[in-house]
């Protein structure tokens, strides 16, 4: 019988000696070049970090390859970041360039530091989820191929955090990203009345609906959906498998912009809707890639240094964001959920675009 | 070469960014589960729809979480992924690894599963992507022998996560790694045996830059901060002035509280006006350091949209010192969970419950005083409640 509740391995056993010696004593750091950090301790010791990109969905053989390099250059110590990057931790400056050279021959991108676009936080999509409105790994790969140069350089006004969630459940919690890519459905669930009684709990199905579109039909032990109140979030399907919502021709992707989580300068904020719908067009989602690239390029040429996407948009105004990016503004951009009127303009202060 | 024909996925082997398709094909060469996963994904790319069904209840002995059940809706075509369950393995705090530990994980997963992983999942766990039902217990046994344990899933405490903190960051105001690991070990029961109304997430960031996005993604957000003056090294300020950095334009002018003055020689900060946003410290890491009295701000309620809309966490404790064994912190967590457990409806997150019953009721229930740091502004409506004891009783 296996031991239970032992918890994860103690992180202290995974720290390289240079970190153990200087734990909590770090004094400052410098970005030596994109993807390379140098942290200096009060003791004068230095720690070098080389950050490399990863597709997140990786094989055990790929992990072993990463381990081989960590053994060769880092005495077997490495870490991963909250954005799925690999970080090689070195105490010997002489080994930094040879490691980067080996990473280059193995085609690992080195970067993701400073004013760059780091790896895209994303979800499972068609690879392993039961509720996705799009794939996750595919659109991420297609987009990162196109914006690769922003990962390996540091040329943007500030860093741009991109995240993708393949449905509104948002396992990736993308809702505070500079650019959020969100899978959406656009048609109502197809309730299978013959299966609801066996598969679903009616009260929890009713309670799952944010807009109160679902009513219990106790007589027939099923539910009815008020189509006009349904905004296709798919949460009912999450709790009731007899209400499938996926629709290949109408599912797709929405784009949200201007969120952040850091407290630097302005407060953390949600991303706001930029593009309500783009089609699912595998394997390379060209419409999504073009739309995101356009937003990045307009931001890069208009924002001031250190201004995050949302800070730039708030300075110039959303009306100007739409005119600069040439993204059409529609009735879908105007909120109609709870507290919607808080976003309506209550002054005569606006720009002509 | 893999025997499955995947013309659409092959397109994603092209391009400069590392390709997940290459990894899937690599695994498929030696693993029939990975081979069928590749085939099913190609079908999804062709049909533009997912092919996974809802999971049934699967797991390991003694646990109610850590395994996500998953079944193919086309087992006729892809029999090796008929059952293809995910195991969430609690990562070492801060995602630090020694290679021998990682190689152990790889060997165990090659023996029992698909050979495919996510490093890491959104909550922070190592995701072991897909295995058959009869492999779950043997895989867990081997993981446990190797010193690993499962993370949280369902209506449980989810695997807590933390930024790199004092491990490698000069801005750390609290020991995010130790706090996270300590809470993880204290609350193993809450993680492995779901007993809450819904999920509960704890994330620890050691400074207001919030590198693990705790304010957006956790019901209980711990964010390091400080009291007292930002420590200034004027010699290093002078060095920055001689560099590419334009201190007036890039630092002072972008300070949200305009509490900084730069006369070309000396940098002055009116610390009473500072809101500790980190901008100046981020830009002048050699010259500016957080103040010496360190602790954390506690915020609660953060979550993604489902069901009642997305929330950012709200300040409930402006400042708390955090030292082992973190008794005051744990007492607070437990008081909050007790209140939520007692009043929360099924699938109601903490933030939604506070919205439904009122912050006033929540604060009284968990014994926290109202302070102005909790709000952006006082209320503007006159719909004010008073407690019975605040009202003068009728004189008889």
XYZ file of C-alpha atoms in Angstrom, chain A residues 130-132 169 185 187-217 221-227 229-247 251, chain B residues 49 52-54 347:
68
model
C -14.289 17.459 -22.939
C -15.632 21.040 -23.244
C -13.319 22.916 -25.650
C -14.201 27.729 -17.921
C -19.487 28.644 -28.651
C -25.166 28.155 -30.491
C -27.397 26.878 -27.693
C -26.896 23.420 -26.156
C -28.885 20.570 -27.673
C -30.670 19.046 -24.694
C -31.085 15.274 -25.012
C -34.257 14.744 -22.966
C -33.869 10.982 -23.000
C -30.448 11.152 -21.313
C -30.928 14.052 -18.871
C -32.886 11.976 -16.288
C -30.090 9.421 -15.991
C -27.045 11.636 -16.319
C -27.885 14.986 -14.746
C -28.864 16.518 -11.457
C -31.564 19.033 -12.340
C -31.002 21.640 -9.568
C -27.280 21.880 -10.265
C -27.933 22.130 -14.003
C -30.384 24.983 -13.410
C -27.917 26.681 -11.036
C -25.074 26.378 -13.537
C -26.574 28.993 -15.859
C -25.232 32.545 -15.334
C -28.248 34.143 -17.053
C -31.012 31.950 -15.643
C -31.870 30.517 -19.055
C -32.399 26.973 -17.774
C -35.573 25.810 -16.043
C -36.302 22.473 -14.442
C -39.064 20.353 -15.961
C -37.234 14.916 -15.169
C -35.400 17.129 -17.638
C -34.648 20.833 -18.267
C -35.724 23.428 -20.808
C -33.492 26.187 -22.203
C -34.787 29.659 -22.983
C -32.775 30.159 -26.169
C -31.360 34.110 -22.653
C -28.567 31.650 -23.511
C -25.127 33.153 -24.252
C -23.575 29.719 -24.980
C -21.083 29.618 -22.079
C -21.321 25.820 -21.935
C -21.356 25.641 -18.159
C -24.540 23.537 -18.265
C -22.693 20.957 -20.350
C -19.937 20.877 -17.732
C -22.438 19.678 -15.123
C -24.854 17.857 -17.469
C -23.306 15.717 -20.224
C -26.703 15.407 -21.921
C -26.532 19.054 -23.061
C -23.770 19.028 -25.702
C -22.915 22.466 -27.060
C -19.984 21.960 -29.449
C -20.828 23.071 -32.998
C -17.480 27.525 -32.520
C -14.653 19.335 -32.679
C -13.499 13.448 -25.306
C -16.412 12.493 -23.088
C -17.065 13.579 -19.508
C -20.337 25.281 -6.935
